[in-house]
Coordinates of C-alpha atoms in Angstrom, one line a residue:
M1 CA -176.0 80.1 -60.0
K2 CA -174.5 76.7 -60.1
R3 CA -170.7 77.2 -60.4
T4 CA -169.6 73.9 -61.7
N5 CA -167.8 75.2 -64.8
I6 CA -165.1 74.0 -67.2
I7 CA -162.2 74.9 -65.0
L8 CA -163.6 72.7 -62.2
L9 CA -161.9 69.9 -64.0
L10 CA -158.5 71.2 -63.2
V11 CA -157.6 68.0 -61.4
A12 CA -156.4 67.5 -64.9
C13 CA -153.3 69.3 -64.0
F14 CA -151.7 65.9 -63.3
I15 CA -151.6 65.3 -67.0
G16 CA -150.1 68.7 -67.8
G17 CA -146.5 67.3 -68.0
M18 CA -147.7 64.7 -70.5
L19 CA -149.7 67.0 -72.7
S20 CA -147.4 70.0 -72.8
T21 CA -143.7 70.7 -72.9
S22 CA -141.5 71.9 -70.1
C23 CA -141.3 75.7 -69.9
K24 CA -137.6 75.3 -69.2
K25 CA -137.0 74.0 -72.7
T26 CA -137.6 75.3 -76.2
F27 CA -141.3 75.2 -76.9
L28 CA -140.6 72.9 -79.9
E29 CA -139.4 70.1 -77.7
K30 CA -141.4 66.9 -78.0
P31 CA -143.7 66.3 -75.0
K32 CA -142.6 63.4 -72.8
G33 CA -144.9 60.4 -72.4
G34 CA -145.6 58.4 -69.3
A35 CA -148.2 56.1 -67.8
V36 CA -150.9 58.4 -69.0
T37 CA -150.9 58.6 -72.8
V38 CA -152.8 60.7 -75.4
D39 CA -154.8 57.6 -76.2
T40 CA -156.0 57.0 -72.7
I41 CA -156.8 60.7 -72.2
F42 CA -158.9 60.8 -75.4
D43 CA -160.5 57.4 -74.8
T44 CA -163.7 58.7 -73.2
R45 CA -165.6 61.9 -73.1
N46 CA -165.0 62.1 -69.3
Q47 CA -161.3 61.7 -69.7
A48 CA -161.1 64.1 -72.6
Q49 CA -162.6 66.8 -70.4
Y50 CA -159.4 66.8 -68.4
A51 CA -157.4 67.8 -71.5
V52 CA -160.0 70.4 -72.4
A53 CA -159.7 71.8 -68.9
Q54 CA -155.9 72.0 -69.1
M55 CA -156.3 73.8 -72.4
Y56 CA -158.5 76.5 -70.8
M57 CA -156.1 76.9 -67.9
L58 CA -153.3 77.6 -70.3
C59 CA -155.1 79.6 -72.9
V60 CA -157.9 81.6 -71.3
R61 CA -155.9 83.5 -68.7
G62 CA -156.8 86.0 -66.0
Y63 CA -154.4 88.7 -65.2
F64 CA -155.1 89.4 -61.6
P65 CA -152.2 88.3 -59.3
E66 CA -152.2 84.5 -59.2
T67 CA -148.8 83.9 -57.6
Y68 CA -146.8 85.3 -54.7
D69 CA -144.6 87.1 -57.1
G70 CA -147.3 88.4 -59.4
C71 CA -148.9 91.8 -59.5
R72 CA -151.5 93.7 -61.5
P73 CA -150.4 94.2 -65.1
E74 CA -151.1 97.9 -64.8
A75 CA -147.8 98.3 -62.8
L76 CA -146.2 98.5 -66.2
T77 CA -148.3 101.6 -67.0
D78 CA -149.3 105.0 -65.5
Q79 CA -152.2 103.4 -63.7
L80 CA -150.2 101.8 -60.9
Y81 CA -147.1 102.3 -58.9
I82 CA -145.6 99.6 -56.7
I83 CA -142.7 101.1 -54.6
H84 CA -139.4 100.8 -56.5
P85 CA -137.0 99.2 -55.6
A86 CA -138.4 98.0 -52.3
Y87 CA -141.2 95.9 -53.8
D88 CA -139.6 94.9 -57.1
W89 CA -139.9 91.3 -55.9
A90 CA -143.7 91.7 -55.8
S91 CA -143.9 92.0 -59.5
N92 CA -141.3 89.5 -60.7
T93 CA -143.7 87.8 -63.1
I94 CA -143.6 91.0 -65.3
N95 CA -140.3 92.3 -64.0
T96 CA -141.7 95.7 -63.2
G97 CA -138.6 97.1 -61.5
S98 CA -136.5 96.7 -64.5
Y99 CA -139.3 97.6 -67.0
I100 CA -140.1 101.0 -65.5
T101 CA -136.5 102.1 -65.3
G102 CA -135.7 101.2 -68.9
N103 CA -133.8 98.1 -68.1
M104 CA -136.0 95.3 -69.4
S105 CA -134.0 92.5 -71.0
A106 CA -134.6 89.5 -73.1
D107 CA -134.5 87.1 -70.1
N108 CA -136.4 89.4 -67.8
N109 CA -139.2 90.8 -69.9
C110 CA -142.7 91.8 -69.1
D111 CA -144.5 88.8 -70.7
Y112 CA -146.6 87.1 -68.0
G113 CA -145.9 83.5 -67.1
F114 CA -147.1 81.4 -64.1
G115 CA -144.7 82.9 -61.6
Q116 CA -141.0 83.6 -61.6
D117 CA -140.0 80.0 -60.8
N118 CA -142.0 78.6 -63.7
G119 CA -140.2 80.2 -66.6
A120 CA -140.8 83.1 -69.0
G121 CA -144.2 83.8 -70.4
F122 CA -143.1 83.1 -73.9
Y123 CA -143.0 79.4 -73.3
W124 CA -146.4 79.3 -71.6
H125 CA -148.1 80.7 -74.7
Y126 CA -146.8 77.8 -76.7
K127 CA -147.7 75.3 -74.0
G128 CA -151.3 76.5 -74.4
I129 CA -151.0 76.4 -78.2
R130 CA -149.7 72.8 -78.0
Q131 CA -152.5 71.8 -75.7
A132 CA -155.1 73.3 -78.1
N133 CA -153.5 71.5 -81.1
L134 CA -153.5 68.2 -79.2
V135 CA -157.2 68.6 -78.5
L136 CA -157.9 69.4 -82.1
K137 CA -155.9 66.4 -83.3
N138 CA -157.3 63.8 -81.0
I139 CA -160.8 64.8 -80.0
D140 CA -162.3 62.6 -82.8
K141 CA -160.9 59.5 -81.0
V142 CA -163.4 59.9 -78.2
A143 CA -165.6 56.9 -78.6
D144 CA -168.6 57.8 -76.4
A145 CA -169.1 61.3 -77.7
D146 CA -171.4 62.4 -80.5
N147 CA -170.3 64.6 -83.4
A148 CA -172.1 67.7 -82.0
W149 CA -170.0 67.5 -78.9
K150 CA -166.8 67.0 -80.8
T151 CA -167.5 69.9 -83.1
D152 CA -168.1 72.1 -80.1
V153 CA -164.8 71.1 -78.5
K154 CA -163.0 71.7 -81.8
G155 CA -164.5 75.2 -81.8
Q156 CA -163.2 75.8 -78.3
A157 CA -159.7 74.6 -79.2
L158 CA -159.6 76.8 -82.3
F159 CA -160.5 79.8 -80.2
C160 CA -157.8 78.8 -77.6
R161 CA -155.2 78.5 -80.2
A162 CA -156.2 81.8 -81.7
M163 CA -156.2 83.4 -78.2
Q164 CA -152.6 82.5 -77.5
H165 CA -151.4 83.6 -80.9
Y166 CA -153.1 86.9 -80.2
E167 CA -151.3 87.1 -76.8
L168 CA -148.0 86.5 -78.5
F169 CA -148.8 89.1 -81.1
R170 CA -149.6 91.8 -78.6
Y171 CA -146.1 91.4 -77.0
Y172 CA -143.8 90.4 -79.9
G173 CA -145.4 91.3 -83.2
G174 CA -145.1 88.5 -85.8
V175 CA -144.3 85.1 -84.2
P176 CA -144.1 81.5 -85.3
I177 CA -147.5 80.2 -86.3
V178 CA -148.1 76.7 -84.9
N179 CA -151.3 75.2 -86.3
K180 CA -150.7 71.5 -85.5
A181 CA -149.4 69.3 -82.7
L182 CA -145.7 69.0 -83.3
D183 CA -144.4 65.5 -82.7
G184 CA -140.7 66.4 -82.3
T185 CA -139.5 63.4 -84.4
V186 CA -137.5 65.7 -86.7
K187 CA -135.7 68.9 -86.3
I188 CA -138.3 71.6 -86.4
A189 CA -137.6 75.2 -87.3
I190 CA -140.5 77.6 -87.6
P191 CA -139.5 81.2 -88.2
R192 CA -141.5 84.3 -87.3
S193 CA -144.4 85.0 -89.6
S194 CA -145.4 88.5 -90.6
V195 CA -147.9 90.6 -88.7
Q196 CA -150.3 90.2 -91.5
S197 CA -150.0 86.4 -91.4
V198 CA -150.5 86.2 -87.7
V199 CA -153.6 88.5 -87.8
D200 CA -155.1 86.6 -90.8
S201 CA -154.6 83.3 -89.0
V202 CA -156.2 84.5 -85.8
V203 CA -159.2 85.9 -87.8
K204 CA -159.5 82.7 -89.8
W205 CA -159.5 80.5 -86.7
C206 CA -162.1 82.8 -85.0
D207 CA -164.3 82.5 -88.1
Q208 CA -164.0 78.7 -88.0
A209 CA -164.8 78.7 -84.3
V210 CA -167.9 80.8 -84.8
A211 CA -169.3 78.2 -87.1
M212 CA -168.7 75.4 -84.5
L213 CA -169.6 77.1 -81.2
P214 CA -173.1 77.5 -79.6
A215 CA -174.6 81.0 -79.1
T216 CA -175.2 80.4 -75.4
R217 CA -174.4 77.8 -72.7
P218 CA -176.1 76.6 -69.6
S219 CA -175.0 78.2 -66.3
A220 CA -173.0 75.1 -65.4
D221 CA -170.7 75.8 -68.3
F222 CA -170.0 79.4 -67.4
G223 CA -166.5 80.2 -68.6
R224 CA -166.6 78.2 -71.8
V225 CA -166.2 79.9 -75.1
T226 CA -169.2 80.8 -77.2
K227 CA -169.8 82.2 -80.7
L228 CA -169.7 85.7 -79.3
A229 CA -166.4 85.2 -77.6
A230 CA -164.8 84.1 -80.9
M231 CA -166.3 87.2 -82.6
A232 CA -164.9 89.3 -79.8
L233 CA -161.3 88.0 -80.2
K234 CA -161.6 88.6 -83.9
A235 CA -162.8 92.2 -83.3
R236 CA -160.0 92.9 -80.8
I237 CA -157.1 91.7 -82.9
L238 CA -158.5 93.6 -86.0
L239 CA -158.7 96.8 -83.9
Y240 CA -155.1 96.3 -82.8
A241 CA -154.0 95.6 -86.3
A242 CA -155.6 98.8 -87.6
S243 CA -153.9 100.9 -84.9
P244 CA -150.8 103.0 -85.5
L245 CA -148.3 100.5 -84.0
Y246 CA -149.0 98.0 -86.8
N247 CA -150.8 100.2 -89.4
T248 CA -148.6 103.2 -89.2
P249 CA -149.7 106.4 -91.0
A250 CA -146.9 108.4 -92.8
G251 CA -147.2 111.2 -90.2
M252 CA -146.4 108.9 -87.3
K253 CA -143.3 107.2 -88.7
G254 CA -141.2 109.2 -86.3
E255 CA -143.0 107.7 -83.3
V256 CA -141.6 104.3 -84.1
S257 CA -138.0 105.4 -84.8
G258 CA -135.9 102.9 -82.8
A259 CA -138.5 100.2 -82.9
R260 CA -138.1 99.3 -86.6
F261 CA -135.4 97.9 -88.8
N262 CA -136.3 100.0 -91.8
D263 CA -135.8 97.0 -94.1
S264 CA -137.7 93.9 -95.2
R265 CA -137.6 92.5 -91.6
D266 CA -140.2 95.0 -90.6
T267 CA -143.0 92.7 -91.9
V268 CA -142.8 91.0 -88.6
L269 CA -143.5 94.3 -86.8
A270 CA -146.1 96.0 -88.9
Y271 CA -147.9 96.2 -92.3
A272 CA -145.7 97.4 -95.1
S273 CA -147.9 100.5 -95.6
Y274 CA -150.9 102.2 -94.0
D275 CA -154.3 101.2 -95.2
K276 CA -157.4 103.0 -93.9
E277 CA -159.5 100.0 -94.9
R278 CA -158.2 98.1 -91.8
W279 CA -160.2 100.5 -89.6
N280 CA -163.3 99.6 -91.6
K281 CA -162.6 95.8 -91.1
A282 CA -162.2 96.5 -87.3
A283 CA -165.4 98.5 -87.2
K284 CA -167.4 95.8 -89.0
A285 CA -166.0 93.1 -86.6
A286 CA -166.9 95.2 -83.5
K287 CA -170.4 95.8 -84.9
D288 CA -170.8 92.0 -85.5
V289 CA -170.2 91.6 -81.7
I290 CA -172.8 94.2 -80.9
D291 CA -175.3 92.9 -83.3
N292 CA -175.0 89.3 -82.1
A293 CA -174.9 90.1 -78.4
A294 CA -178.6 89.6 -77.8
A295 CA -178.5 86.2 -79.3
G296 CA -175.7 85.3 -76.9
G297 CA -177.7 86.6 -73.9
V298 CA -175.3 89.6 -73.6
S299 CA -176.3 93.2 -73.0
L300 CA -174.8 96.3 -71.5
F301 CA -175.3 96.4 -67.7
N302 CA -177.4 99.5 -67.4
T303 CA -180.2 99.8 -64.9
G304 CA -180.1 103.6 -64.8
H305 CA -178.3 103.5 -61.5
P306 CA -174.9 105.2 -62.1
L307 CA -174.0 106.0 -58.5
T308 CA -172.8 103.7 -55.7
T309 CA -174.8 104.6 -52.6
G310 CA -174.0 101.7 -50.3
E311 CA -172.0 98.5 -49.9
T312 CA -174.6 95.9 -51.0
Y313 CA -175.2 94.6 -54.5
A314 CA -178.4 96.5 -54.7
T315 CA -176.7 99.8 -53.9
L316 CA -173.7 99.5 -56.2
G317 CA -173.6 101.7 -59.3
D318 CA -173.9 100.0 -62.6
Y319 CA -170.3 100.4 -63.5
E320 CA -169.1 98.9 -60.1
S321 CA -171.7 96.1 -60.6
V322 CA -170.1 95.0 -63.8
W323 CA -167.1 93.7 -62.0
N324 CA -168.9 92.6 -58.8
V325 CA -172.0 90.8 -60.0
F326 CA -171.0 87.3 -60.9
A327 CA -172.0 86.1 -64.4
N328 CA -173.7 89.4 -65.2
Q329 CA -175.1 90.1 -68.6
E330 CA -172.3 92.2 -69.9
L331 CA -169.6 89.5 -69.6
I332 CA -168.9 87.7 -72.9
L333 CA -166.0 85.6 -71.6
V334 CA -164.3 85.4 -68.2
N335 CA -161.6 83.5 -66.5
T336 CA -163.3 81.5 -63.7
S337 CA -160.3 80.4 -61.7
N338 CA -161.5 82.2 -58.6
Q339 CA -164.5 79.9 -58.4
V340 CA -162.5 76.7 -58.4
P341 CA -161.7 74.8 -55.2
G342 CA -158.0 73.9 -54.7
A343 CA -156.2 73.2 -58.0
G344 CA -152.9 73.8 -56.1
G345 CA -150.1 76.3 -56.4
G346 CA -152.2 79.2 -55.4
W347 CA -154.2 78.8 -58.6
G348 CA -157.9 78.1 -58.6
D349 CA -158.7 78.2 -54.9
G350 CA -159.8 81.9 -54.7
S351 CA -156.7 83.0 -52.9
A352 CA -155.5 85.0 -55.8
W353 CA -158.1 87.6 -55.3
G354 CA -157.5 87.9 -51.6
Q355 CA -153.8 87.7 -51.3
Y356 CA -151.3 90.4 -50.4
L357 CA -150.6 91.7 -53.8
S358 CA -154.1 92.6 -54.7
S359 CA -154.0 95.7 -52.5
K360 CA -152.9 96.9 -49.1
L361 CA -156.5 97.5 -48.0
R362 CA -157.7 94.0 -48.9
L363 CA -156.1 92.5 -45.8
A364 CA -155.6 95.7 -43.8
Q365 CA -152.3 94.3 -42.5
W366 CA -149.0 93.5 -44.3
G367 CA -149.4 93.9 -48.0
V368 CA -148.2 95.6 -51.1
K369 CA -149.9 99.0 -51.7
N370 CA -151.2 99.5 -55.2
N371 CA -150.6 103.2 -55.4
V372 CA -152.4 105.3 -58.1
P373 CA -150.4 108.1 -59.7
I374 CA -152.1 111.5 -60.0
E375 CA -151.2 111.5 -63.7
F376 CA -153.8 108.8 -64.1
I377 CA -156.3 110.2 -61.6
Q378 CA -156.4 113.3 -63.8
Q379 CA -157.6 111.2 -66.7
Y380 CA -161.0 111.1 -65.0
E381 CA -163.1 114.1 -66.0
K382 CA -165.3 116.2 -63.7
I383 CA -168.9 115.2 -63.6
D384 CA -169.7 117.9 -66.1
G385 CA -167.3 116.4 -68.6
T386 CA -164.5 119.0 -68.3
K387 CA -160.8 118.4 -67.7
W388 CA -159.1 119.5 -64.5
T389 CA -155.7 119.7 -62.8
M390 CA -155.1 118.5 -59.3
P391 CA -153.8 121.2 -56.9
A392 CA -150.4 120.8 -55.4
S393 CA -151.7 120.4 -51.8
G394 CA -154.8 120.6 -49.7
S395 CA -156.0 120.8 -46.1
D396 CA -158.4 117.8 -45.9
L397 CA -158.1 115.1 -48.5
P398 CA -161.5 113.4 -48.2
V399 CA -163.3 116.8 -48.3
D400 CA -161.2 117.9 -51.2
V401 CA -161.7 114.6 -53.2
A402 CA -165.5 114.9 -52.8
A403 CA -165.3 118.6 -53.9
W404 CA -163.5 117.6 -57.1
N405 CA -166.8 116.1 -58.1
L406 CA -165.3 113.6 -60.6
D407 CA -166.7 111.0 -63.0
P408 CA -168.6 108.5 -60.8
R409 CA -166.3 105.7 -62.0
F410 CA -163.4 107.4 -60.1
Y411 CA -165.2 106.9 -56.8
Q412 CA -166.1 103.3 -57.8
T413 CA -162.5 102.4 -58.7
I414 CA -160.0 104.5 -56.5
A415 CA -159.7 104.3 -52.7
Y416 CA -158.2 107.2 -50.8
D417 CA -157.3 108.3 -47.4
G418 CA -160.5 109.2 -45.5
K419 CA -162.8 107.3 -47.7
Y420 CA -165.5 105.1 -46.1
Y421 CA -164.9 101.7 -47.6
S422 CA -167.1 99.1 -45.9
S423 CA -168.4 98.0 -42.5
Q424 CA -165.4 95.7 -42.2
R425 CA -162.8 98.4 -43.1
G426 CA -164.5 101.6 -42.0
I427 CA -162.7 104.8 -42.9
L428 CA -159.4 104.1 -44.7
A429 CA -156.3 105.4 -42.9
Y430 CA -153.3 105.9 -45.2
Y431 CA -152.0 109.0 -43.4
K432 CA -148.6 109.5 -41.6
K433 CA -149.2 110.6 -38.0
G434 CA -147.7 114.1 -38.1
D435 CA -148.8 115.7 -34.8
Y436 CA -151.5 113.1 -34.5
S437 CA -150.9 110.2 -32.1
T438 CA -150.5 107.3 -34.6
D439 CA -149.9 106.5 -38.2
G440 CA -152.8 105.1 -40.2
N441 CA -153.0 101.4 -40.3
L442 CA -152.5 101.5 -44.1
A443 CA -149.7 104.1 -44.0
S444 CA -146.7 101.8 -43.9
S445 CA -145.0 98.9 -45.6
D446 CA -141.7 97.1 -45.5
A447 CA -140.3 100.2 -47.2
G448 CA -141.3 102.3 -44.2
V449 CA -144.1 104.7 -43.5
D450 CA -145.0 106.5 -46.7
G451 CA -148.5 108.0 -46.2
Y452 CA -149.3 107.4 -49.9
A453 CA -153.0 108.1 -50.0
T454 CA -154.5 106.5 -53.1
E455 CA -155.0 102.9 -54.1
T456 CA -157.2 101.1 -56.6
Y457 CA -159.9 98.9 -55.2
K458 CA -161.2 97.4 -58.4
F459 CA -161.6 93.7 -57.9
V460 CA -161.0 94.1 -54.1
A461 CA -164.1 92.9 -52.3
R462 CA -166.1 95.2 -50.1
V463 CA -169.6 93.8 -50.6
D464 CA -170.9 90.4 -49.4
N465 CA -168.8 90.6 -46.2
M466 CA -165.6 91.0 -48.2
T467 CA -165.7 87.6 -49.7
D468 CA -164.2 87.2 -53.2
N469 CA -166.3 84.5 -54.8
H470 CA -168.3 86.9 -56.9
F471 CA -165.2 87.9 -58.9
A472 CA -164.3 86.5 -62.4
W473 CA -161.7 88.1 -64.6
P474 CA -163.4 89.8 -67.6
V475 CA -161.6 88.6 -70.7
F476 CA -164.2 90.3 -72.9
R477 CA -167.2 92.4 -72.0
L478 CA -169.6 94.2 -74.3
A479 CA -168.5 97.7 -73.5
E480 CA -165.1 97.1 -75.1
F481 CA -166.8 96.6 -78.5
Y482 CA -169.1 99.7 -78.1
L483 CA -166.0 101.8 -77.7
G484 CA -163.9 99.8 -80.2
Y485 CA -166.6 100.3 -82.8
A486 CA -166.7 104.1 -82.1
E487 CA -162.9 104.3 -82.3
A488 CA -162.6 102.4 -85.6
L489 CA -165.6 104.2 -87.2
N490 CA -164.1 107.6 -86.4
E491 CA -160.7 106.6 -87.9
Y492 CA -162.4 105.3 -91.0
Q493 CA -164.9 108.0 -91.8
G494 CA -164.4 110.7 -89.2
P495 CA -166.8 111.7 -86.4
S496 CA -170.4 110.6 -87.0
A497 CA -173.7 110.3 -85.1
E498 CA -173.3 106.5 -85.1
A499 CA -169.8 106.7 -83.5
A500 CA -171.0 109.2 -80.9
T501 CA -174.0 107.0 -80.1
Y502 CA -171.8 104.1 -78.9
L503 CA -169.3 106.4 -77.2
N504 CA -172.2 108.0 -75.3
K505 CA -173.9 104.7 -74.4
I506 CA -170.9 104.0 -72.1
R507 CA -170.8 107.6 -70.8
Q508 CA -174.5 107.5 -70.0
R509 CA -174.2 104.3 -68.1
A510 CA -171.5 105.9 -66.0
G511 CA -173.5 109.0 -65.3
M512 CA -171.5 111.3 -67.6
P513 CA -172.8 113.8 -70.1
D514 CA -172.7 113.1 -73.8
K515 CA -169.8 114.1 -76.1
N516 CA -170.1 114.9 -79.7
P517 CA -166.6 115.9 -80.9
A518 CA -166.6 117.6 -84.3
T519 CA -163.2 116.6 -85.6
I520 CA -161.5 113.3 -86.1
D521 CA -158.7 114.3 -83.7
A522 CA -161.1 115.5 -81.0
F523 CA -163.1 112.3 -81.3
R524 CA -160.0 110.2 -81.1
D525 CA -159.0 112.0 -77.9
A526 CA -162.5 111.5 -76.4
V527 CA -162.8 107.8 -77.2
Q528 CA -159.3 107.0 -76.1
N529 CA -159.9 108.7 -72.8
E530 CA -163.1 106.8 -72.4
E531 CA -161.4 103.5 -73.1
T532 CA -158.7 104.4 -70.5
I533 CA -161.3 105.1 -67.8
E534 CA -163.9 102.4 -68.6
F535 CA -161.3 99.6 -68.6
A536 CA -159.0 100.9 -65.8
Y537 CA -157.3 98.0 -64.1
E538 CA -158.7 95.4 -66.5
G539 CA -155.4 94.8 -68.3
H540 CA -156.1 97.1 -71.4
R541 CA -153.8 100.0 -70.7
Y542 CA -150.5 98.4 -71.7
N543 CA -152.0 97.3 -75.0
D544 CA -153.7 100.6 -75.7
L545 CA -150.7 102.9 -75.0
N546 CA -148.6 100.7 -77.3
R547 CA -151.1 100.4 -80.2
W548 CA -151.8 104.1 -80.1
L549 CA -148.1 104.8 -80.1
K550 CA -148.5 106.9 -77.0
A551 CA -146.4 104.9 -74.5
K552 CA -143.2 106.7 -75.4
T553 CA -144.8 110.0 -74.5
V554 CA -147.0 109.0 -71.5
L555 CA -144.3 106.7 -69.9
N556 CA -141.2 108.9 -70.2
T557 CA -142.0 111.0 -67.2
V558 CA -142.0 111.4 -63.5
L559 CA -145.1 109.9 -61.9
H560 CA -146.4 111.6 -58.7
G561 CA -148.7 110.6 -55.8
I562 CA -150.6 112.1 -53.0
Q563 CA -149.1 111.9 -49.5
T564 CA -151.2 112.6 -46.5
T565 CA -150.2 113.7 -43.0
A566 CA -152.5 113.7 -40.0
R567 CA -153.0 117.0 -38.2
N568 CA -154.8 117.6 -34.9
V569 CA -156.9 120.7 -35.6
G570 CA -159.0 121.7 -32.7
G571 CA -159.1 118.1 -31.5
Q572 CA -160.2 116.8 -34.9
L573 CA -158.2 114.7 -37.3
K574 CA -157.5 116.5 -40.6
R575 CA -155.7 114.8 -43.5
T576 CA -153.4 117.5 -45.0
W577 CA -151.9 116.4 -48.3
T578 CA -149.3 117.3 -50.9
T579 CA -148.2 115.8 -54.2
V580 CA -144.9 114.0 -54.1
P581 CA -142.8 112.2 -56.8
F582 CA -143.2 108.5 -57.1
V583 CA -140.7 107.4 -59.8
T584 CA -139.0 108.6 -62.9
R585 CA -140.3 106.3 -65.7
V586 CA -138.3 105.4 -68.8
F587 CA -139.8 104.0 -72.0
P588 CA -137.2 103.4 -74.8
A589 CA -138.7 103.1 -78.3
R590 CA -137.6 99.4 -78.4
Y591 CA -140.2 98.7 -75.7
Y592 CA -143.0 98.7 -78.3
Y593 CA -141.9 95.2 -79.1
V594 CA -140.9 92.8 -76.3
P595 CA -137.6 90.9 -76.8
F596 CA -137.7 87.1 -77.3
P597 CA -135.9 85.0 -74.6
S598 CA -132.2 84.6 -75.4
T599 CA -132.5 80.8 -75.4
E600 CA -134.9 81.0 -78.4
I601 CA -132.7 83.5 -80.2
S602 CA -129.6 81.3 -79.8
L603 CA -131.4 78.5 -81.7
R604 CA -131.7 80.9 -84.7
Y605 CA -135.0 79.5 -86.0
L606 CA -136.9 82.7 -85.5
G607 CA -135.1 84.6 -88.3
N608 CA -133.0 83.5 -91.3
S609 CA -129.4 82.9 -92.2
S610 CA -128.5 86.6 -91.7
W611 CA -130.8 87.5 -88.8
D612 CA -131.4 85.8 -85.5
G613 CA -135.0 86.9 -85.3
Q614 CA -134.8 89.3 -82.4
N615 CA -136.8 92.5 -82.2
P616 CA -135.1 95.8 -82.9
G617 CA -132.9 97.3 -80.3
W618 CA -132.4 94.1 -78.2

């Protein structure tokens, strides 16, 4: 496949300072001019492509580590543990060390930016929004482009503006809605809008984008937005909006105690009252994605090959293939930065996928280990669909793990001591030496020898000679909307054959038996667990735990890991193991909404004369 895609134009970064405001200032500051002006950028189609590329870079993000101080977003959840406090520096972009101990603050929050030295994530969302609005405002100036091309670009810009308002919403709740390029000639004060207004705006922009965007694109434009991507964003935000964090049933009010004002300000946090019809809207939007998938060239990746039997593309299981096979049919929209040669700053040259923070095993030398807690491992069912509990210890980890006979997705996602990984890495050695001669080559870190024995390898290359050029971050893939449809349908009308069909399409692809839960609660548990497993390490867990109002329960706990020690048993290496505590997690109720940076709060435009606009508890 030809990989000259939209982001290849990122030489446009040189105009970034002209077309977007500094992250060190308020997002409402007027952008500075220079030798390159808006008029020169939007003079020709070729020049305008630079502005479009910059818009994509800012608005269609990937969440794999892109900087030296960036980590996988799952470090905020129960899916991942990066050793605290020794490696807190390795997750500075989301301030994991302070987050997991209950010490997140307004100026050190978990909103992802472009690295610690580039400012808080809050500002970067509005840089992207400004860029999209500038494109919308100026694209008609392009003299050598026809109306069809301009309309397509407008659709892309509407999507990008919607995408970054969604990103803000999932962190902060209601935020200032910016639907035009602000010129900064007068004092501007845009207060927070209600959750309903933000959701309605995103939905409206997505609907407008659908009418402007093509159903499919040529391979050279892989990574550009299509009709189906706009439908997908609409479906996602409507599913979130229907969920208990925002659409809170009376019986769950206690779960948000400490995360609400209990007065009129709560409109920026949630809807005023629960409405079951929101689930119906979410279900219909997800079904629209499913029904229009074929026209967009999208389908579930399901060849009937659920098990990985080797380390070539042909021998990968279908689930593992979804995140290994470049431009496969299940992907609706991806971030293609990994395919771009040298945009600078560690972004767009492929290094993000192969650098130290992606995993210890990726480089098999110095690196930060992406440890997997056993609390998350136990989310994987046995192959027969039953739950299980990990024993406290064992005599031979690789033999024991095989005997657990878990969901095939576990073996296609989690690496462990004694697992054969690839011809380049051989059998993984995470063990402490014990009475064996040496520690395993993956046993230690700057924090010392730990022997922690599990690590995620999702998005860590082991096929194709361990090259990374087949990876693209999945912003949307079709499976999300199969499960989102099942979830919303169950919440609206209870368990049904239709909801079970879409739940089981994902389970069947994975090699798991069908489930047909008979009650709304049982179905809810089943589909939530399926979403947890299917989208492990794809950036969903933070959002899901929050929107389900489960984070306060799941993340107020001690997370544990597996530690292995090598034993010489009759001249043979045996990996004995035991469970050990990793960290005591703390999740205050106020974490359900991220605090705004103190600089923005001090300007007092977010609230009103009696309220500075900050979220509850901060």
